[in-house]
Amino acid sequence: MRRTVFNEDHEAFRETLRAFIEAEVVPVYDEWFAAGQAPRDFYYKLAELGVFGIRVDEEYGGAGIDSYKFEAVMYEETARAGVQFGGSGVHVLLGLPYIKMLATDEQKKRFLPKFVSGEEMWALAMTEPGTGSDLAGMKTTAKLSEDGTHYVLNGSKTFITGGVHADRVIVCARTSAPTAEDRRHGISLFAVDTKSEGYSIGRKLDKLGLKTSDTAELAFVDVKVPVEDLLGEENKGFYYLGHNLASERWGIAFGAYAQAKAAVRFAKEYVQDRTVFGKTVASFQNTKFELAACQAEVDAAEAVADRALEALDAGELTPAEAASAKLFCTEVAHRVIDRCLQLHGGYGFMNEYPIARLYADNRVNRIYGGTSEIMKSIIAKDMGL
């Protein structure tokens, strides 16, 4: 089946990105893996490549292309090479939609040029210890000062990807108490400067996978946030979060599909080279059947991921459709990567092989952005159940 989602511009970008990965990432990736994060100066290289400004308007230094397809190419190419771009993914996929949707003209002039150049890296802080997916249960507060010039932020966040290197963090906090009718009422969003007094980074978390992305705990003790750094309107934060979840879940779905596709490639190359009992592993019927079944699942996931991408670009991707794409693609990736690791035998358990790292990296896809169980609940509700 001929794929139609990408055009010549996307393929030219793919060639440039593939060459960049081979030159700038692959040779040093083991060092990043051991260090548990990509170096901060790598993000300046990504900025020079133009990846931060693709969807940013030209007046702020971007390319002004209103499409997620170039990001889709990045998912495919990083997975193909068995690498990650550190915590930079949240900068574009999670941070940018909030700036574009909520920032005033004055805020865009302050934020976006530094966003594009990599001078200010952004992260998103929603999850708190003990609340998990229950965002309405957050305890972090932001109280307006008596003179009305700033908010005073207190609380903590956890599992914040990009949290170590971030220069600005979109922090979700309560500005009002929830009401009896609506637990979600009273949440607001703030673009917090990480250099602010009282802002601190706790542990850099030791994760099962995604070893090169800096994921941290954050704490706020009487942090003064200027009223000019409120994003959107007070108390409407939960609505804003829900609005942008579709693009976040598409990103997880597409990334999972790309990982599954890469796993088949890794396994195919391995079994063609590996010899047992005097012949290649690829020559055994079981190997052929396993990889054929995996390829069929990847083909289906690609179709779902591409359809969701087209809907997202058209502004038509619904929350239920995004949930369905995430559920399907992440579950497919789980099955495919596990079967491809099995074909590697004992070597599949060694981190020197990309399939092992891919196996660990993939596991979180069924958790963050909403667990598979949450996705099923969203889909069931949309079905009227």
JSON list of C-alpha atoms in Angstrom, two decimals, residues 118-335:
[
{"chain": "A", "resi": 118, "resn": "GLY", "atom": "CA", "xyz": [16.62, 26.78, 22.44]},
{"chain": "A", "resi": 119, "resn": "GLU", "atom": "CA", "xyz": [17.59, 29.52, 24.88]},
{"chain": "A", "resi": 120, "resn": "GLU", "atom": "CA", "xyz": [14.52, 28.64, 26.94]},
{"chain": "A", "resi": 121, "resn": "MET", "atom": "CA", "xyz": [13.52, 24.97, 27.10]},
{"chain": "A", "resi": 122, "resn": "TRP", "atom": "CA", "xyz": [9.97, 24.28, 28.27]},
{"chain": "A", "resi": 123, "resn": "ALA", "atom": "CA", "xyz": [8.36, 21.46, 30.24]},
{"chain": "A", "resi": 124, "resn": "LEU", "atom": "CA", "xyz": [4.87, 20.74, 31.56]},
{"chain": "A", "resi": 125, "resn": "ALA", "atom": "CA", "xyz": [4.20, 19.98, 35.24]},
{"chain": "A", "resi": 126, "resn": "MET", "atom": "CA", "xyz": [0.84, 18.34, 35.89]},
{"chain": "A", "resi": 127, "resn": "THR", "atom": "CA", "xyz": [1.33, 15.14, 37.89]},
{"chain": "A", "resi": 128, "resn": "GLU", "atom": "CA", "xyz": [1.74, 15.24, 41.67]},
{"chain": "A", "resi": 129, "resn": "PRO", "atom": "CA", "xyz": [2.82, 12.58, 44.15]},
{"chain": "A", "resi": 130, "resn": "GLY", "atom": "CA", "xyz": [-0.24, 10.56, 45.09]},
{"chain": "A", "resi": 131, "resn": "THR", "atom": "CA", "xyz": [-2.61, 11.88, 42.43]},
{"chain": "A", "resi": 132, "resn": "GLY", "atom": "CA", "xyz": [-1.48, 10.13, 39.24]},
{"chain": "A", "resi": 133, "resn": "SER", "atom": "CA", "xyz": [-4.08, 10.57, 36.48]},
{"chain": "A", "resi": 134, "resn": "ASP", "atom": "CA", "xyz": [-6.49, 12.35, 38.86]},
{"chain": "A", "resi": 135, "resn": "LEU", "atom": "CA", "xyz": [-5.51, 15.88, 37.91]},
{"chain": "A", "resi": 136, "resn": "ALA", "atom": "CA", "xyz": [-8.54, 17.32, 39.67]},
{"chain": "A", "resi": 137, "resn": "GLY", "atom": "CA", "xyz": [-7.00, 16.11, 42.93]},
{"chain": "A", "resi": 138, "resn": "MET", "atom": "CA", "xyz": [-3.89, 18.30, 42.66]},
{"chain": "A", "resi": 139, "resn": "LYS", "atom": "CA", "xyz": [-2.79, 20.12, 45.81]},
{"chain": "A", "resi": 140, "resn": "THR", "atom": "CA", "xyz": [-0.31, 22.67, 44.45]},
{"chain": "A", "resi": 141, "resn": "THR", "atom": "CA", "xyz": [-1.67, 26.18, 45.04]},
{"chain": "A", "resi": 142, "resn": "ALA", "atom": "CA", "xyz": [-1.09, 29.63, 43.56]},
{"chain": "A", "resi": 143, "resn": "LYS", "atom": "CA", "xyz": [-2.51, 32.48, 45.64]},
{"chain": "A", "resi": 144, "resn": "LEU", "atom": "CA", "xyz": [-2.74, 36.03, 44.34]},
{"chain": "A", "resi": 145, "resn": "SER", "atom": "CA", "xyz": [-0.78, 38.52, 46.43]},
{"chain": "A", "resi": 146, "resn": "GLU", "atom": "CA", "xyz": [-2.58, 41.34, 48.23]},
{"chain": "A", "resi": 147, "resn": "ASP", "atom": "CA", "xyz": [-1.18, 43.94, 45.84]},
{"chain": "A", "resi": 148, "resn": "GLY", "atom": "CA", "xyz": [-2.22, 41.84, 42.83]},
{"chain": "A", "resi": 149, "resn": "THR", "atom": "CA", "xyz": [1.25, 41.84, 41.21]},
{"chain": "A", "resi": 150, "resn": "HIS", "atom": "CA", "xyz": [2.11, 38.16, 41.57]},
{"chain": "A", "resi": 151, "resn": "TYR", "atom": "CA", "xyz": [0.96, 34.71, 42.64]},
{"chain": "A", "resi": 152, "resn": "VAL", "atom": "CA", "xyz": [2.61, 32.74, 45.43]},
{"chain": "A", "resi": 153, "resn": "LEU", "atom": "CA", "xyz": [3.17, 29.15, 44.31]},
{"chain": "A", "resi": 154, "resn": "ASN", "atom": "CA", "xyz": [3.48, 26.25, 46.78]},
{"chain": "A", "resi": 155, "resn": "GLY", "atom": "CA", "xyz": [3.48, 22.51, 46.19]},
{"chain": "A", "resi": 156, "resn": "SER", "atom": "CA", "xyz": [5.29, 19.77, 44.31]},
{"chain": "A", "resi": 157, "resn": "LYS", "atom": "CA", "xyz": [5.23, 17.83, 41.05]},
{"chain": "A", "resi": 158, "resn": "THR", "atom": "CA", "xyz": [6.71, 14.52, 39.94]},
{"chain": "A", "resi": 159, "resn": "PHE", "atom": "CA", "xyz": [7.49, 12.60, 36.72]},
{"chain": "A", "resi": 160, "resn": "ILE", "atom": "CA", "xyz": [8.31, 15.87, 34.94]},
{"chain": "A", "resi": 161, "resn": "THR", "atom": "CA", "xyz": [10.10, 15.02, 31.70]},
{"chain": "A", "resi": 162, "resn": "GLY", "atom": "CA", "xyz": [12.57, 17.72, 30.74]},
{"chain": "A", "resi": 163, "resn": "GLY", "atom": "CA", "xyz": [12.44, 18.95, 34.32]},
{"chain": "A", "resi": 164, "resn": "VAL", "atom": "CA", "xyz": [16.19, 19.10, 34.89]},
{"chain": "A", "resi": 165, "resn": "HIS", "atom": "CA", "xyz": [17.10, 21.22, 31.88]},
{"chain": "A", "resi": 166, "resn": "ALA", "atom": "CA", "xyz": [13.88, 23.26, 31.70]},
{"chain": "A", "resi": 167, "resn": "ASP", "atom": "CA", "xyz": [14.10, 27.05, 31.78]},
{"chain": "A", "resi": 168, "resn": "ARG", "atom": "CA", "xyz": [10.33, 27.54, 31.82]},
{"chain": "A", "resi": 169, "resn": "VAL", "atom": "CA", "xyz": [7.79, 25.09, 33.20]},
{"chain": "A", "resi": 170, "resn": "ILE", "atom": "CA", "xyz": [4.04, 25.30, 32.65]},
{"chain": "A", "resi": 171, "resn": "VAL", "atom": "CA", "xyz": [2.84, 24.55, 36.17]},
{"chain": "A", "resi": 172, "resn": "CYS", "atom": "CA", "xyz": [-0.75, 23.56, 36.92]},
{"chain": "A", "resi": 173, "resn": "ALA", "atom": "CA", "xyz": [-1.92, 24.90, 40.29]},
{"chain": "A", "resi": 174, "resn": "ARG", "atom": "CA", "xyz": [-5.08, 25.63, 42.18]},
{"chain": "A", "resi": 175, "resn": "THR", "atom": "CA", "xyz": [-6.11, 29.27, 42.28]},
{"chain": "A", "resi": 176, "resn": "SER", "atom": "CA", "xyz": [-9.54, 28.44, 43.70]},
{"chain": "A", "resi": 177, "resn": "ALA", "atom": "CA", "xyz": [-11.07, 25.57, 45.62]},
{"chain": "A", "resi": 178, "resn": "PRO", "atom": "CA", "xyz": [-13.06, 22.96, 43.69]},
{"chain": "A", "resi": 179, "resn": "THR", "atom": "CA", "xyz": [-16.82, 23.25, 43.86]},
{"chain": "A", "resi": 180, "resn": "ALA", "atom": "CA", "xyz": [-19.28, 20.59, 44.94]},
{"chain": "A", "resi": 181, "resn": "GLU", "atom": "CA", "xyz": [-20.52, 20.42, 41.35]},
{"chain": "A", "resi": 182, "resn": "ASP", "atom": "CA", "xyz": [-17.13, 20.41, 39.66]},
{"chain": "A", "resi": 183, "resn": "ARG", "atom": "CA", "xyz": [-13.89, 19.04, 41.15]},
{"chain": "A", "resi": 184, "resn": "ARG", "atom": "CA", "xyz": [-12.02, 20.33, 38.11]},
{"chain": "A", "resi": 185, "resn": "HIS", "atom": "CA", "xyz": [-12.83, 23.98, 38.79]},
{"chain": "A", "resi": 186, "resn": "GLY", "atom": "CA", "xyz": [-10.12, 26.27, 40.10]},
{"chain": "A", "resi": 187, "resn": "ILE", "atom": "CA", "xyz": [-6.99, 25.09, 38.23]},
{"chain": "A", "resi": 188, "resn": "SER", "atom": "CA", "xyz": [-4.80, 27.64, 36.43]},
{"chain": "A", "resi": 189, "resn": "LEU", "atom": "CA", "xyz": [-1.64, 27.46, 34.33]},
{"chain": "A", "resi": 190, "resn": "PHE", "atom": "CA", "xyz": [1.54, 29.46, 34.86]},
{"chain": "A", "resi": 191, "resn": "ALA", "atom": "CA", "xyz": [4.72, 29.83, 32.80]},
{"chain": "A", "resi": 192, "resn": "VAL", "atom": "CA", "xyz": [7.15, 29.61, 35.70]},
{"chain": "A", "resi": 193, "resn": "ASP", "atom": "CA", "xyz": [10.76, 30.77, 35.40]},
{"chain": "A", "resi": 194, "resn": "THR", "atom": "CA", "xyz": [12.90, 27.99, 36.88]},
{"chain": "A", "resi": 195, "resn": "LYS", "atom": "CA", "xyz": [15.40, 30.55, 38.18]},
{"chain": "A", "resi": 196, "resn": "SER", "atom": "CA", "xyz": [12.78, 31.92, 40.57]},
{"chain": "A", "resi": 197, "resn": "GLU", "atom": "CA", "xyz": [13.59, 31.93, 44.28]},
{"chain": "A", "resi": 198, "resn": "GLY", "atom": "CA", "xyz": [11.92, 29.00, 46.03]},
{"chain": "A", "resi": 199, "resn": "TYR", "atom": "CA", "xyz": [11.84, 26.86, 42.88]},
{"chain": "A", "resi": 200, "resn": "SER", "atom": "CA", "xyz": [13.91, 23.71, 43.25]},
{"chain": "A", "resi": 201, "resn": "ILE", "atom": "CA", "xyz": [14.62, 20.49, 41.38]},
{"chain": "A", "resi": 202, "resn": "GLY", "atom": "CA", "xyz": [14.48, 17.37, 43.52]},
{"chain": "A", "resi": 203, "resn": "ARG", "atom": "CA", "xyz": [15.63, 13.96, 42.43]},
{"chain": "A", "resi": 204, "resn": "LYS", "atom": "CA", "xyz": [16.46, 13.23, 38.82]},
{"chain": "A", "resi": 205, "resn": "LEU", "atom": "CA", "xyz": [14.37, 10.09, 38.64]},
{"chain": "A", "resi": 206, "resn": "ASP", "atom": "CA", "xyz": [15.95, 6.74, 37.77]},
{"chain": "A", "resi": 207, "resn": "LYS", "atom": "CA", "xyz": [13.55, 5.29, 35.20]},
{"chain": "A", "resi": 208, "resn": "LEU", "atom": "CA", "xyz": [13.17, 1.85, 33.65]},
{"chain": "A", "resi": 209, "resn": "GLY", "atom": "CA", "xyz": [13.49, 3.34, 30.17]},
{"chain": "A", "resi": 210, "resn": "LEU", "atom": "CA", "xyz": [13.88, 6.67, 28.34]},
{"chain": "A", "resi": 211, "resn": "LYS", "atom": "CA", "xyz": [17.24, 6.92, 30.06]},
{"chain": "A", "resi": 212, "resn": "THR", "atom": "CA", "xyz": [18.42, 9.94, 28.08]},
{"chain": "A", "resi": 213, "resn": "SER", "atom": "CA", "xyz": [15.46, 12.14, 29.01]},
{"chain": "A", "resi": 214, "resn": "ASP", "atom": "CA", "xyz": [15.83, 14.14, 32.21]},
{"chain": "A", "resi": 215, "resn": "THR", "atom": "CA", "xyz": [12.82, 13.41, 34.40]},
{"chain": "A", "resi": 216, "resn": "ALA", "atom": "CA", "xyz": [12.59, 15.07, 37.78]},
{"chain": "A", "resi": 217, "resn": "GLU", "atom": "CA", "xyz": [10.67, 15.99, 40.87]},
{"chain": "A", "resi": 218, "resn": "LEU", "atom": "CA", "xyz": [9.96, 19.71, 41.33]},
{"chain": "A", "resi": 219, "resn": "ALA", "atom": "CA", "xyz": [9.19, 21.67, 44.48]},
{"chain": "A", "resi": 220, "resn": "PHE", "atom": "CA", "xyz": [7.80, 25.19, 44.97]},
{"chain": "A", "resi": 221, "resn": "VAL", "atom": "CA", "xyz": [8.13, 27.09, 48.23]},
{"chain": "A", "resi": 222, "resn": "ASP", "atom": "CA", "xyz": [6.63, 30.58, 48.14]},
{"chain": "A", "resi": 223, "resn": "VAL", "atom": "CA", "xyz": [7.66, 31.02, 44.52]},
{"chain": "A", "resi": 224, "resn": "LYS", "atom": "CA", "xyz": [6.61, 34.45, 43.23]},
{"chain": "A", "resi": 225, "resn": "VAL", "atom": "CA", "xyz": [5.09, 34.20, 39.77]},
{"chain": "A", "resi": 226, "resn": "PRO", "atom": "CA", "xyz": [4.32, 37.55, 38.09]},
{"chain": "A", "resi": 227, "resn": "VAL", "atom": "CA", "xyz": [0.71, 37.94, 37.00]},
{"chain": "A", "resi": 228, "resn": "GLU", "atom": "CA", "xyz": [2.12, 38.49, 33.50]},
{"chain": "A", "resi": 229, "resn": "ASP", "atom": "CA", "xyz": [3.08, 34.81, 33.48]},
{"chain": "A", "resi": 230, "resn": "LEU", "atom": "CA", "xyz": [-0.46, 33.47, 33.92]},
{"chain": "A", "resi": 231, "resn": "LEU", "atom": "CA", "xyz": [-1.38, 31.50, 30.78]},
{"chain": "A", "resi": 232, "resn": "GLY", "atom": "CA", "xyz": [-4.99, 31.96, 29.74]},
{"chain": "A", "resi": 233, "resn": "GLU", "atom": "CA", "xyz": [-7.69, 32.75, 32.26]},
{"chain": "A", "resi": 234, "resn": "GLU", "atom": "CA", "xyz": [-7.76, 31.89, 35.93]},
{"chain": "A", "resi": 235, "resn": "ASN", "atom": "CA", "xyz": [-9.54, 28.67, 36.92]},
{"chain": "A", "resi": 236, "resn": "LYS", "atom": "CA", "xyz": [-9.86, 27.36, 33.35]},
{"chain": "A", "resi": 237, "resn": "GLY", "atom": "CA", "xyz": [-6.71, 25.26, 33.41]},
{"chain": "A", "resi": 238, "resn": "PHE", "atom": "CA", "xyz": [-8.44, 21.89, 33.40]},
{"chain": "A", "resi": 239, "resn": "TYR", "atom": "CA", "xyz": [-10.27, 22.81, 30.20]},
{"chain": "A", "resi": 240, "resn": "TYR", "atom": "CA", "xyz": [-6.98, 23.85, 28.57]},
{"chain": "A", "resi": 241, "resn": "LEU", "atom": "CA", "xyz": [-5.33, 20.60, 29.65]},
{"chain": "A", "resi": 242, "resn": "GLY", "atom": "CA", "xyz": [-8.16, 18.57, 28.17]},
{"chain": "A", "resi": 243, "resn": "HIS", "atom": "CA", "xyz": [-8.04, 20.52, 24.93]},
{"chain": "A", "resi": 244, "resn": "ASN", "atom": "CA", "xyz": [-4.38, 19.69, 24.33]},
{"chain": "A", "resi": 245, "resn": "LEU", "atom": "CA", "xyz": [-4.50, 16.06, 25.38]},
{"chain": "A", "resi": 246, "resn": "ALA", "atom": "CA", "xyz": [-5.51, 14.99, 21.86]},
{"chain": "A", "resi": 247, "resn": "SER", "atom": "CA", "xyz": [-2.20, 16.16, 20.36]},
{"chain": "A", "resi": 248, "resn": "GLU", "atom": "CA", "xyz": [-0.24, 14.68, 23.27]},
{"chain": "A", "resi": 249, "resn": "ARG", "atom": "CA", "xyz": [-1.93, 11.31, 22.86]},
{"chain": "A", "resi": 250, "resn": "TRP", "atom": "CA", "xyz": [-1.43, 11.38, 19.11]},
{"chain": "A", "resi": 251, "resn": "GLY", "atom": "CA", "xyz": [2.30, 11.92, 19.76]},
{"chain": "A", "resi": 252, "resn": "ILE", "atom": "CA", "xyz": [2.46, 8.89, 22.05]},
{"chain": "A", "resi": 253, "resn": "ALA", "atom": "CA", "xyz": [0.51, 6.79, 19.54]},
{"chain": "A", "resi": 254, "resn": "PHE", "atom": "CA", "xyz": [2.72, 7.78, 16.62]},
{"chain": "A", "resi": 255, "resn": "GLY", "atom": "CA", "xyz": [5.89, 7.32, 18.63]},
{"chain": "A", "resi": 256, "resn": "ALA", "atom": "CA", "xyz": [4.77, 3.84, 19.69]},
{"chain": "A", "resi": 257, "resn": "TYR", "atom": "CA", "xyz": [4.00, 2.85, 16.10]},
{"chain": "A", "resi": 258, "resn": "ALA", "atom": "CA", "xyz": [7.45, 4.13, 15.04]},
{"chain": "A", "resi": 259, "resn": "GLN", "atom": "CA", "xyz": [9.08, 2.05, 17.79]},
{"chain": "A", "resi": 260, "resn": "ALA", "atom": "CA", "xyz": [7.23, -1.08, 16.65]},
{"chain": "A", "resi": 261, "resn": "LYS", "atom": "CA", "xyz": [8.34, -0.47, 13.06]},
{"chain": "A", "resi": 262, "resn": "ALA", "atom": "CA", "xyz": [11.93, -0.06, 14.22]},
{"chain": "A", "resi": 263, "resn": "ALA", "atom": "CA", "xyz": [11.73, -3.25, 16.29]},
{"chain": "A", "resi": 264, "resn": "VAL", "atom": "CA", "xyz": [10.81, -5.28, 13.21]},
{"chain": "A", "resi": 265, "resn": "ARG", "atom": "CA", "xyz": [13.77, -3.76, 11.37]},
{"chain": "A", "resi": 266, "resn": "PHE", "atom": "CA", "xyz": [16.16, -4.57, 14.23]},
{"chain": "A", "resi": 267, "resn": "ALA", "atom": "CA", "xyz": [14.86, -8.14, 14.50]},
{"chain": "A", "resi": 268, "resn": "LYS", "atom": "CA", "xyz": [14.97, -8.75, 10.75]},
{"chain": "A", "resi": 269, "resn": "GLU", "atom": "CA", "xyz": [18.60, -7.61, 10.55]},
{"chain": "A", "resi": 270, "resn": "TYR", "atom": "CA", "xyz": [19.56, -9.69, 13.57]},
{"chain": "A", "resi": 271, "resn": "VAL", "atom": "CA", "xyz": [17.97, -12.97, 12.45]},
{"chain": "A", "resi": 272, "resn": "GLN", "atom": "CA", "xyz": [19.49, -12.64, 8.99]},
{"chain": "A", "resi": 273, "resn": "ASP", "atom": "CA", "xyz": [22.99, -12.36, 10.51]},
{"chain": "A", "resi": 274, "resn": "ARG", "atom": "CA", "xyz": [22.65, -14.74, 13.47]},
{"chain": "A", "resi": 275, "resn": "THR", "atom": "CA", "xyz": [23.50, -18.40, 12.80]},
{"chain": "A", "resi": 276, "resn": "VAL", "atom": "CA", "xyz": [22.37, -21.39, 14.90]},
{"chain": "A", "resi": 277, "resn": "PHE", "atom": "CA", "xyz": [22.56, -25.10, 14.11]},
{"chain": "A", "resi": 278, "resn": "GLY", "atom": "CA", "xyz": [24.41, -24.25, 10.93]},
{"chain": "A", "resi": 279, "resn": "LYS", "atom": "CA", "xyz": [21.85, -21.90, 9.41]},
{"chain": "A", "resi": 280, "resn": "THR", "atom": "CA", "xyz": [20.50, -18.41, 9.94]},
{"chain": "A", "resi": 281, "resn": "VAL", "atom": "CA", "xyz": [17.72, -17.79, 12.45]},
{"chain": "A", "resi": 282, "resn": "ALA", "atom": "CA", "xyz": [15.80, -16.14, 9.59]},
{"chain": "A", "resi": 283, "resn": "SER", "atom": "CA", "xyz": [15.61, -19.46, 7.74]},
{"chain": "A", "resi": 284, "resn": "PHE", "atom": "CA", "xyz": [13.40, -21.10, 10.38]},
{"chain": "A", "resi": 285, "resn": "GLN", "atom": "CA", "xyz": [9.69, -21.10, 9.66]},
{"chain": "A", "resi": 286, "resn": "ASN", "atom": "CA", "xyz": [8.84, -19.87, 13.16]},
{"chain": "A", "resi": 287, "resn": "THR", "atom": "CA", "xyz": [11.02, -16.80, 12.64]},
{"chain": "A", "resi": 288, "resn": "LYS", "atom": "CA", "xyz": [9.34, -16.01, 9.33]},
{"chain": "A", "resi": 289, "resn": "PHE", "atom": "CA", "xyz": [5.88, -16.41, 10.82]},
{"chain": "A", "resi": 290, "resn": "GLU", "atom": "CA", "xyz": [6.70, -14.29, 13.87]},
{"chain": "A", "resi": 291, "resn": "LEU", "atom": "CA", "xyz": [8.11, -11.43, 11.82]},
{"chain": "A", "resi": 292, "resn": "ALA", "atom": "CA", "xyz": [5.27, -11.65, 9.30]},
{"chain": "A", "resi": 293, "resn": "ALA", "atom": "CA", "xyz": [2.72, -11.35, 12.10]},
{"chain": "A", "resi": 294, "resn": "CYS", "atom": "CA", "xyz": [4.63, -8.42, 13.57]},
{"chain": "A", "resi": 295, "resn": "GLN", "atom": "CA", "xyz": [4.78, -6.69, 10.19]},
{"chain": "A", "resi": 296, "resn": "ALA", "atom": "CA", "xyz": [1.01, -7.07, 9.75]},
{"chain": "A", "resi": 297, "resn": "GLU", "atom": "CA", "xyz": [0.44, -5.41, 13.14]},
{"chain": "A", "resi": 298, "resn": "VAL", "atom": "CA", "xyz": [2.84, -2.59, 12.27]},
{"chain": "A", "resi": 299, "resn": "ASP", "atom": "CA", "xyz": [1.00, -2.01, 9.00]},
{"chain": "A", "resi": 300, "resn": "ALA", "atom": "CA", "xyz": [-2.28, -1.67, 10.89]},
{"chain": "A", "resi": 301, "resn": "ALA", "atom": "CA", "xyz": [-0.72, 0.66, 13.49]},
{"chain": "A", "resi": 302, "resn": "GLU", "atom": "CA", "xyz": [0.77, 2.81, 10.73]},
{"chain": "A", "resi": 303, "resn": "ALA", "atom": "CA", "xyz": [-2.66, 3.25, 9.16]},
{"chain": "A", "resi": 304, "resn": "VAL", "atom": "CA", "xyz": [-4.19, 4.25, 12.50]},
{"chain": "A", "resi": 305, "resn": "ALA", "atom": "CA", "xyz": [-1.31, 6.62, 13.33]},
{"chain": "A", "resi": 306, "resn": "ASP", "atom": "CA", "xyz": [-1.43, 8.25, 9.89]},
{"chain": "A", "resi": 307, "resn": "ARG", "atom": "CA", "xyz": [-5.20, 8.69, 10.03]},
{"chain": "A", "resi": 308, "resn": "ALA", "atom": "CA", "xyz": [-4.90, 10.35, 13.43]},
{"chain": "A", "resi": 309, "resn": "LEU", "atom": "CA", "xyz": [-2.12, 12.60, 12.09]},
{"chain": "A", "resi": 310, "resn": "GLU", "atom": "CA", "xyz": [-4.27, 13.77, 9.19]},
{"chain": "A", "resi": 311, "resn": "ALA", "atom": "CA", "xyz": [-7.17, 14.47, 11.56]},
{"chain": "A", "resi": 312, "resn": "LEU", "atom": "CA", "xyz": [-4.88, 16.36, 13.95]},
{"chain": "A", "resi": 313, "resn": "ASP", "atom": "CA", "xyz": [-3.53, 18.56, 11.16]},
{"chain": "A", "resi": 314, "resn": "ALA", "atom": "CA", "xyz": [-7.09, 19.27, 10.04]},
{"chain": "A", "resi": 315, "resn": "GLY", "atom": "CA", "xyz": [-8.10, 20.22, 13.59]},
{"chain": "A", "resi": 316, "resn": "GLU", "atom": "CA", "xyz": [-10.59, 17.35, 13.66]},
{"chain": "A", "resi": 317, "resn": "LEU", "atom": "CA", "xyz": [-9.00, 14.80, 16.01]},
{"chain": "A", "resi": 318, "resn": "THR", "atom": "CA", "xyz": [-11.50, 14.18, 18.80]},
{"chain": "A", "resi": 319, "resn": "PRO", "atom": "CA", "xyz": [-10.53, 13.11, 22.34]},
{"chain": "A", "resi": 320, "resn": "ALA", "atom": "CA", "xyz": [-12.06, 9.66, 21.76]},
{"chain": "A", "resi": 321, "resn": "GLU", "atom": "CA", "xyz": [-10.23, 9.20, 18.45]},
{"chain": "A", "resi": 322, "resn": "ALA", "atom": "CA", "xyz": [-6.94, 10.22, 20.05]},
{"chain": "A", "resi": 323, "resn": "ALA", "atom": "CA", "xyz": [-7.59, 7.79, 22.90]},
{"chain": "A", "resi": 324, "resn": "SER", "atom": "CA", "xyz": [-8.37, 5.01, 20.43]},
{"chain": "A", "resi": 325, "resn": "ALA", "atom": "CA", "xyz": [-5.19, 5.67, 18.44]},
{"chain": "A", "resi": 326, "resn": "LYS", "atom": "CA", "xyz": [-3.08, 5.73, 21.60]},
{"chain": "A", "resi": 327, "resn": "LEU", "atom": "CA", "xyz": [-4.64, 2.55, 22.96]},
{"chain": "A", "resi": 328, "resn": "PHE", "atom": "CA", "xyz": [-4.24, 0.62, 19.72]},
{"chain": "A", "resi": 329, "resn": "CYS", "atom": "CA", "xyz": [-0.75, 1.76, 18.75]},
{"chain": "A", "resi": 330, "resn": "THR", "atom": "CA", "xyz": [0.75, 1.37, 22.22]},
{"chain": "A", "resi": 331, "resn": "GLU", "atom": "CA", "xyz": [-0.72, -2.11, 22.67]},
{"chain": "A", "resi": 332, "resn": "VAL", "atom": "CA", "xyz": [0.55, -3.14, 19.22]},
{"chain": "A", "resi": 333, "resn": "ALA", "atom": "CA", "xyz": [4.00, -1.80, 20.04]},
{"chain": "A", "resi": 334, "resn": "HIS", "atom": "CA", "xyz": [4.02, -3.73, 23.30]},
{"chain": "A", "resi": 335, "resn": "ARG", "atom": "CA", "xyz": [3.30, -7.02, 21.53]}
]
